[in-house]
PDB file of C-alpha atoms in Angstrom:
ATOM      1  CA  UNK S   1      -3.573 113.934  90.995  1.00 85.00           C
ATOM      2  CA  UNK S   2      -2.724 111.767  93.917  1.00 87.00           C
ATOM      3  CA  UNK S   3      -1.047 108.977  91.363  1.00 89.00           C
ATOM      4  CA  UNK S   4       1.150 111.783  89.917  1.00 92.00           C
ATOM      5  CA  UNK S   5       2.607 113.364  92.955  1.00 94.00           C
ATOM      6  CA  UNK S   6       3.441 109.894  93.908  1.00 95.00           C
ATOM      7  CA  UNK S   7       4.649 108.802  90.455  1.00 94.00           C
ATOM      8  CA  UNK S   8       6.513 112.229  90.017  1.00 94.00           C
ATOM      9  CA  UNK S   9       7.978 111.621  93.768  1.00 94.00           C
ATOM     10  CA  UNK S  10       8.886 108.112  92.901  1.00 95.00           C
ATOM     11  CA  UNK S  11      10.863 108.726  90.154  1.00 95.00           C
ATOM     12  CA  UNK S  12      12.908 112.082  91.904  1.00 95.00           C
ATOM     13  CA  UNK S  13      13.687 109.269  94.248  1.00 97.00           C
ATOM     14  CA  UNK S  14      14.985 107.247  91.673  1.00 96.00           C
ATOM     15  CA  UNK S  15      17.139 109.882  89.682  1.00 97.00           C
ATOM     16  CA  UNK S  16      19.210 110.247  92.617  1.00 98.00           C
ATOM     17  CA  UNK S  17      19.729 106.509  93.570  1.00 98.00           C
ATOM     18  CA  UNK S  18      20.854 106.365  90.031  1.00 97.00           C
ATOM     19  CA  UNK S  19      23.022 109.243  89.984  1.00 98.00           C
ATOM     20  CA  UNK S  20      25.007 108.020  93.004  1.00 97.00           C
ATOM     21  CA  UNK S  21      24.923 104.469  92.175  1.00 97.00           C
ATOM     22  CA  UNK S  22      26.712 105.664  88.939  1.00 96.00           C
ATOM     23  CA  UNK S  23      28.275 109.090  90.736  1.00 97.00           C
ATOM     24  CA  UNK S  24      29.373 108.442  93.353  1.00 97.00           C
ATOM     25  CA  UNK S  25      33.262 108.345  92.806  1.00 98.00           C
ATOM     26  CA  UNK S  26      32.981 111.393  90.636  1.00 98.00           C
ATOM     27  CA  UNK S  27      31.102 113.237  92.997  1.00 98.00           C
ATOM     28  CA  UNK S  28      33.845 112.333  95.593  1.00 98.00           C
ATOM     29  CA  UNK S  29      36.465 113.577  93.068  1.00 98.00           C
ATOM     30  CA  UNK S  30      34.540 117.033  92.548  1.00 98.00           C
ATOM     31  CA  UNK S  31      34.737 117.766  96.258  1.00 98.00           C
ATOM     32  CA  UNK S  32      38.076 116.517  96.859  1.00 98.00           C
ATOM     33  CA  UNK S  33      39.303 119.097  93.827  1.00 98.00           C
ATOM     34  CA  UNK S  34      36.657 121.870  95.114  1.00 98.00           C
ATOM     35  CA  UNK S  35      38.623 121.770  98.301  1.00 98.00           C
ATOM     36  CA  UNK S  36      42.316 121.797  95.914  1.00 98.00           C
ATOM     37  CA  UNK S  37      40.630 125.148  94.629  1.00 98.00           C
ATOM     38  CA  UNK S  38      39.707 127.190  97.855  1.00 98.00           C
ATOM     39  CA  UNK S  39      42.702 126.247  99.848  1.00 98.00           C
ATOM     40  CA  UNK S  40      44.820 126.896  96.488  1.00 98.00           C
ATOM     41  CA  UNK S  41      43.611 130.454  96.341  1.00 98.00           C
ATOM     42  CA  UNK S  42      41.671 129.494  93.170  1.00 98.00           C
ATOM     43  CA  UNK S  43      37.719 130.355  92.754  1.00 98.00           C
ATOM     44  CA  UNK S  44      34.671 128.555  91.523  1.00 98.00           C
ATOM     45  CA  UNK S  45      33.133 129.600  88.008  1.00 98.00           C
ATOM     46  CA  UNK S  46      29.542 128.087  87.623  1.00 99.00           C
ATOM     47  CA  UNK S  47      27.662 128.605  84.036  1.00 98.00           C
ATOM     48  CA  UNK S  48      24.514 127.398  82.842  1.00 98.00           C
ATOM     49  CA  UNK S  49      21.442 129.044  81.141  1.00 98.00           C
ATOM     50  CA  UNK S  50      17.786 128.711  82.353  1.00 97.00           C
ATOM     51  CA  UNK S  51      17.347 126.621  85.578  1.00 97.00           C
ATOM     52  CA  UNK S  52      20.966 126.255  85.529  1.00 98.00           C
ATOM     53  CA  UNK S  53      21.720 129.392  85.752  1.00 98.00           C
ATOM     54  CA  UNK S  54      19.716 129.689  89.043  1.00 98.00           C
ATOM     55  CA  UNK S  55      21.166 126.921  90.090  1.00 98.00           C
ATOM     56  CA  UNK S  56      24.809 128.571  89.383  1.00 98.00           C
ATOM     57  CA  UNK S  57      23.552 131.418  91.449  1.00 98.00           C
ATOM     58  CA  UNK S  58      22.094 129.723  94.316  1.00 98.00           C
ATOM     59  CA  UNK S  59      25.267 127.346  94.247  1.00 98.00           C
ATOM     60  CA  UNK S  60      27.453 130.371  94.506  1.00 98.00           C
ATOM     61  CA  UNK S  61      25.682 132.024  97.437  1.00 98.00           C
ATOM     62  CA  UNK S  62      26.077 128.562  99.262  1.00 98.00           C
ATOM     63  CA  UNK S  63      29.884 129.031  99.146  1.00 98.00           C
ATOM     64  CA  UNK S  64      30.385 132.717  99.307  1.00 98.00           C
ATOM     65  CA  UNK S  65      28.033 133.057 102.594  1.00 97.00           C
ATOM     66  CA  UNK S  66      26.966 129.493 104.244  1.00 94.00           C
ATOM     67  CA  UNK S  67      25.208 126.381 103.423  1.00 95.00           C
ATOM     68  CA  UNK S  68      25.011 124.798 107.060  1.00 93.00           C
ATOM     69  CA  UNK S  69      28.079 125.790 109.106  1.00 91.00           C
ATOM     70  CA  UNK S  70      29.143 129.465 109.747  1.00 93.00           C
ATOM     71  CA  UNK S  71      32.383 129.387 107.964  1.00 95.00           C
ATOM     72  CA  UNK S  72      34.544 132.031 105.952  1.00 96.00           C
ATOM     73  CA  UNK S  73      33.103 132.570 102.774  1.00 98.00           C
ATOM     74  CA  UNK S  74      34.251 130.528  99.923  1.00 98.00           C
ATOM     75  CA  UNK S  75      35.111 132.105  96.541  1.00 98.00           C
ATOM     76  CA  UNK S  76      32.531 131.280  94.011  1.00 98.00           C
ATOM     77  CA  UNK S  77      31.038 133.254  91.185  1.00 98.00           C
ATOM     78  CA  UNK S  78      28.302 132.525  88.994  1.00 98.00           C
ATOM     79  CA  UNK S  79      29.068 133.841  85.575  1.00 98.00           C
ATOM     80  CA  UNK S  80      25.105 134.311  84.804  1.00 98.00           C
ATOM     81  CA  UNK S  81      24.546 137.332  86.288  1.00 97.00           C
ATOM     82  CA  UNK S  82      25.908 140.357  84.711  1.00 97.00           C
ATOM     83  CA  UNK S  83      23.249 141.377  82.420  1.00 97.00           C
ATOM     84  CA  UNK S  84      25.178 144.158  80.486  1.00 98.00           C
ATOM     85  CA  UNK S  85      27.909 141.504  79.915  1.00 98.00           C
ATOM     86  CA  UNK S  86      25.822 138.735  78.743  1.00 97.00           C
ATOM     87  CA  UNK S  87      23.800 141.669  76.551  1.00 97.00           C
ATOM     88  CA  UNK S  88      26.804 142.962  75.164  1.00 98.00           C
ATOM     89  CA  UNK S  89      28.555 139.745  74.527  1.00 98.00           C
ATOM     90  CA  UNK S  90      25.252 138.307  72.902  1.00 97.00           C
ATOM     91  CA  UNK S  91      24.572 141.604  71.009  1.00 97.00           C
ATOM     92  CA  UNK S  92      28.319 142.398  69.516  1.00 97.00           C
ATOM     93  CA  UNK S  93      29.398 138.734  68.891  1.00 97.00           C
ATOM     94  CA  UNK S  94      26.762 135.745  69.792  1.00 97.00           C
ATOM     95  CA  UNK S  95      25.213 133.927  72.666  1.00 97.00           C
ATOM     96  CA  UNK S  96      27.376 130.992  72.126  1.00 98.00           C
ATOM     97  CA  UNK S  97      30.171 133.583  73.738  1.00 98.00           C
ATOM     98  CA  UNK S  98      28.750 134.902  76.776  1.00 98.00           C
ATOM     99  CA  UNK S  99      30.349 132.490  79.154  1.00 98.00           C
ATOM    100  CA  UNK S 100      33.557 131.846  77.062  1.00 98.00           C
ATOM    101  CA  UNK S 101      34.334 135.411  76.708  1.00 98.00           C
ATOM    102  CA  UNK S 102      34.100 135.727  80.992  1.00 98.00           C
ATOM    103  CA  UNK S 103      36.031 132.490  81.516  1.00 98.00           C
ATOM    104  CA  UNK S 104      38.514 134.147  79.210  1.00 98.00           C
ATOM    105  CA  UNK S 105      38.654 137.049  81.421  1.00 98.00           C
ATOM    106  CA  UNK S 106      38.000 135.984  84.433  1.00 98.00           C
ATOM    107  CA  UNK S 107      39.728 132.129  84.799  1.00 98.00           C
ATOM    108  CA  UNK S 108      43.565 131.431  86.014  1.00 98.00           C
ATOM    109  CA  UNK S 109      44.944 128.586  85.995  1.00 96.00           C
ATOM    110  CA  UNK S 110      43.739 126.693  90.028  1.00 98.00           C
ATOM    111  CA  UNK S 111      40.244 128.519  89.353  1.00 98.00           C
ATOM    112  CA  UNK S 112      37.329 125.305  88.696  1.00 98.00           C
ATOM    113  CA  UNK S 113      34.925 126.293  86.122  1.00 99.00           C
ATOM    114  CA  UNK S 114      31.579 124.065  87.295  1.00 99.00           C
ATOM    115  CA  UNK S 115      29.091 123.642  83.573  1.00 98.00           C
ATOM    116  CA  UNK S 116      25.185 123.075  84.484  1.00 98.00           C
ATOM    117  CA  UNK S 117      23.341 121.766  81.445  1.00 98.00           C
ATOM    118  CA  UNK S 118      20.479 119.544  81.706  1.00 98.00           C
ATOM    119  CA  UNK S 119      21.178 118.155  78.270  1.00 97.00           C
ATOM    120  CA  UNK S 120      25.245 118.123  78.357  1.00 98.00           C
ATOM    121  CA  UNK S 121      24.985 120.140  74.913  1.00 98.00           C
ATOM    122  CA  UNK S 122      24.054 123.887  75.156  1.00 98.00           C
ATOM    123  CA  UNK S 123      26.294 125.811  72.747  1.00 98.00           C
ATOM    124  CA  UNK S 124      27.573 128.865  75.269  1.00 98.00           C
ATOM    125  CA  UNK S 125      28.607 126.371  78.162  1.00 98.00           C
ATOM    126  CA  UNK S 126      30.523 123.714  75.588  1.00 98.00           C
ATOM    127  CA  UNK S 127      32.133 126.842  74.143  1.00 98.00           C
ATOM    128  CA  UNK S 128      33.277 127.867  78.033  1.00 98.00           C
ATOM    129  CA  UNK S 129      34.462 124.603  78.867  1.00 98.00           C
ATOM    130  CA  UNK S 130      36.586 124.868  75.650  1.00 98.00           C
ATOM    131  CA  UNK S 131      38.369 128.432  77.057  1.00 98.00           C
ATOM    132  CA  UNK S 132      38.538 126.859  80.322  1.00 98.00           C
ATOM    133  CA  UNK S 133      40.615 123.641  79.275  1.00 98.00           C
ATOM    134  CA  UNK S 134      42.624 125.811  76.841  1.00 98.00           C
ATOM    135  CA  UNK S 135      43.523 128.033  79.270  1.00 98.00           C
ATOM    136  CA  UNK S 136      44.493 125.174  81.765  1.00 97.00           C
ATOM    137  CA  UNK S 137      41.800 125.536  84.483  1.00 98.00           C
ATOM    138  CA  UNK S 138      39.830 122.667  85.754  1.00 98.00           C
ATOM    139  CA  UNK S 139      36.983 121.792  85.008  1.00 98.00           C
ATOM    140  CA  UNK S 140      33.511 120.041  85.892  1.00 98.00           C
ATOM    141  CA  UNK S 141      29.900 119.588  84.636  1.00 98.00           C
ATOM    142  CA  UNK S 142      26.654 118.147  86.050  1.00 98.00           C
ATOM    143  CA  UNK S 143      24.457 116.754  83.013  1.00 98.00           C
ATOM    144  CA  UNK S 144      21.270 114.276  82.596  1.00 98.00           C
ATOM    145  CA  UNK S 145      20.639 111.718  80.222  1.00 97.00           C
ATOM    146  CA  UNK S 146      23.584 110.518  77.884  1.00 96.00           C
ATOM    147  CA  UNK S 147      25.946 113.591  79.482  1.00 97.00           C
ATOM    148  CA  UNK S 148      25.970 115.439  75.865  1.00 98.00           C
ATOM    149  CA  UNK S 149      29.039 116.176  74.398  1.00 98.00           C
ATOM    150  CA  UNK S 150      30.000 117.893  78.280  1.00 98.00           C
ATOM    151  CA  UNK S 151      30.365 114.647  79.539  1.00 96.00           C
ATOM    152  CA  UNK S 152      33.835 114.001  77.431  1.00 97.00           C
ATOM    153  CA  UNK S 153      34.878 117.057  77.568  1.00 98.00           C
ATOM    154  CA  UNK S 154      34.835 118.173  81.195  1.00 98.00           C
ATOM    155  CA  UNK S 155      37.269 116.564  83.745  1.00 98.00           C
ATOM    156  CA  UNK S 156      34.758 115.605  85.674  1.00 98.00           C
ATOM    157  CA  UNK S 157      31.623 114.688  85.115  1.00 98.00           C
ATOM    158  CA  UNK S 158      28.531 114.415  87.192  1.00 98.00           C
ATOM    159  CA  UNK S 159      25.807 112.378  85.269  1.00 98.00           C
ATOM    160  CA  UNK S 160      22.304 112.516  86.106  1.00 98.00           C
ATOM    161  CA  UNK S 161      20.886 108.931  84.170  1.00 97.00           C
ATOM    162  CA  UNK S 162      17.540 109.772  83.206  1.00 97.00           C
ATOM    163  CA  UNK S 163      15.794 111.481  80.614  1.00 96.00           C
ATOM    164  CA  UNK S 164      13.152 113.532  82.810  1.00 96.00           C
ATOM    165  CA  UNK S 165      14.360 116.813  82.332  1.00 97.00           C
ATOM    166  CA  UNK S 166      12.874 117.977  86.008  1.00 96.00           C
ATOM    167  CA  UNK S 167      14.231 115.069  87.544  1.00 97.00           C
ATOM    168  CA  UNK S 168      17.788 115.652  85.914  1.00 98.00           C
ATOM    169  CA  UNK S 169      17.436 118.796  87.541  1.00 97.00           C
ATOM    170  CA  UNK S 170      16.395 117.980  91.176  1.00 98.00           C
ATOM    171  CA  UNK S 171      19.050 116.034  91.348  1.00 98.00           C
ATOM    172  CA  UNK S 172      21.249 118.620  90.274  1.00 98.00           C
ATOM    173  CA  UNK S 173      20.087 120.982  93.352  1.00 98.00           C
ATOM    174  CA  UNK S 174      20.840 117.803  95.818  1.00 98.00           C
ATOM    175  CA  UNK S 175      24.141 117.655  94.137  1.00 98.00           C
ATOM    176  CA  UNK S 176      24.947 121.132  94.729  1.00 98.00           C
ATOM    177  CA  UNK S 177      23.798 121.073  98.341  1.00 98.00           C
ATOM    178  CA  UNK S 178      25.977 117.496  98.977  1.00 98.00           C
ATOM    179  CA  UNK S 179      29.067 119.457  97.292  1.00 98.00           C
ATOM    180  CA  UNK S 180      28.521 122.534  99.617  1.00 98.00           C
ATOM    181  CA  UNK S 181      27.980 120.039 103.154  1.00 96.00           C
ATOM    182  CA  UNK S 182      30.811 117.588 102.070  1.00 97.00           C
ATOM    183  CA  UNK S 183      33.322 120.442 101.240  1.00 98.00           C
ATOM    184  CA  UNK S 184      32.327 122.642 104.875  1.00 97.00           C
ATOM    185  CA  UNK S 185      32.603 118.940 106.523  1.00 95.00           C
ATOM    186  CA  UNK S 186      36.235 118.174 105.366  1.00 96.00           C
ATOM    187  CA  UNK S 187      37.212 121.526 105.423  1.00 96.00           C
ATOM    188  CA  UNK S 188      35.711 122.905 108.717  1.00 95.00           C
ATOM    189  CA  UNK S 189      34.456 119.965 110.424  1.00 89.00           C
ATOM    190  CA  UNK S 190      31.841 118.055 111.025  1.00 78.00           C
ATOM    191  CA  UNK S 191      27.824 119.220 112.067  1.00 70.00           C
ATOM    192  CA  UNK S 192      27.599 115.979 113.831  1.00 66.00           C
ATOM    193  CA  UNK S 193      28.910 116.064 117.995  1.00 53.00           C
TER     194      UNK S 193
END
């Protein structure tokens, strides 16, 4: 058991050296238009199913309350939560539509819409990201592995360059945490006296 924690903590370690070796500029970008969207009066959409979707949640509550500086609240929504929507989208059309048919509602044009997907290829998050960029709003994904077919078709992509699912998504989490300090740092200053 000892040899796996170290192995698994070894390559966690890894995933995100590789992620900002290759990242980096992207990640950059992401913040740099996060901040375009608050102080434009636009909001954050995050999607993603399984893990993702907690991670669109948690993500969300970073902005909208705090991550580490008492700030106003930032507008951010995670589009995984409404159960009777997501029922009643799934039920009366398909899965593949439950985030489309909220972007399609919900997105103007300065809103980001931020696509979680381990693999880069889930059906219901392409098919958002689709809406999104033909209704003009911005868009970004985080991915693993090749990127999927999310990595051509977002604006921006954040790439995660392994193929250990769990990995892809720790990384994702640190992501989401670095996008939350960066954007509180440029936008309300620095932690550091």
């Amino acid at each position: 058991m000892n040899d796996l924690l170290q192995e698994s903590l070894n390559n966690t370690i890894q995933a995100k050296k590789d992620f900002l070796k290759s990242g980096r500029d992207n990640m950059l970008l992401l913040v740099e238009k996060l901040i375009e969207t608050f102080t434009g009066g636009g909001k954050l959409l995050i999607i993603g199913n399984g893990g993702s979707a907690a991670d669109a949640q948690h993500l969300a509550a970073e902005f909208v309350n705090r991550f580490l500086l008492d700030r106003p609240p930032l507008p951010a929504l995670a589009l995984t939560t409404d159960t009777s929507i997501l029922t009643s989208v799934g039920n009366d059309f398909s899965y593949e539509d439950v985030f489309a048919k909220q972007v399609e509602a919900l997105a103007r044009e300065g809103d980001l819409v931020l696509a979680i997907s381990t693999s880069g290829n889930s059906p219901n998050v392409i098919r958002a990201v689709e809406t999104a960029r033909r209704k003009q709003v911005r868009t970004a994904a985080l991915t693993g592995g090749s990127g999927g077919e999310l990595s051509s078709l977002a604006d921006i992509c954040l790439n995660v360059p392994t193929d250990i699912t769990p990995h892809i998504q720790e990384t994702h989490l640190w992501i989401e945490h670095m996008l939350c300090w960066l954007v509180d740092e440029k936008m309300y200053g620095s932690l550091k006296s």
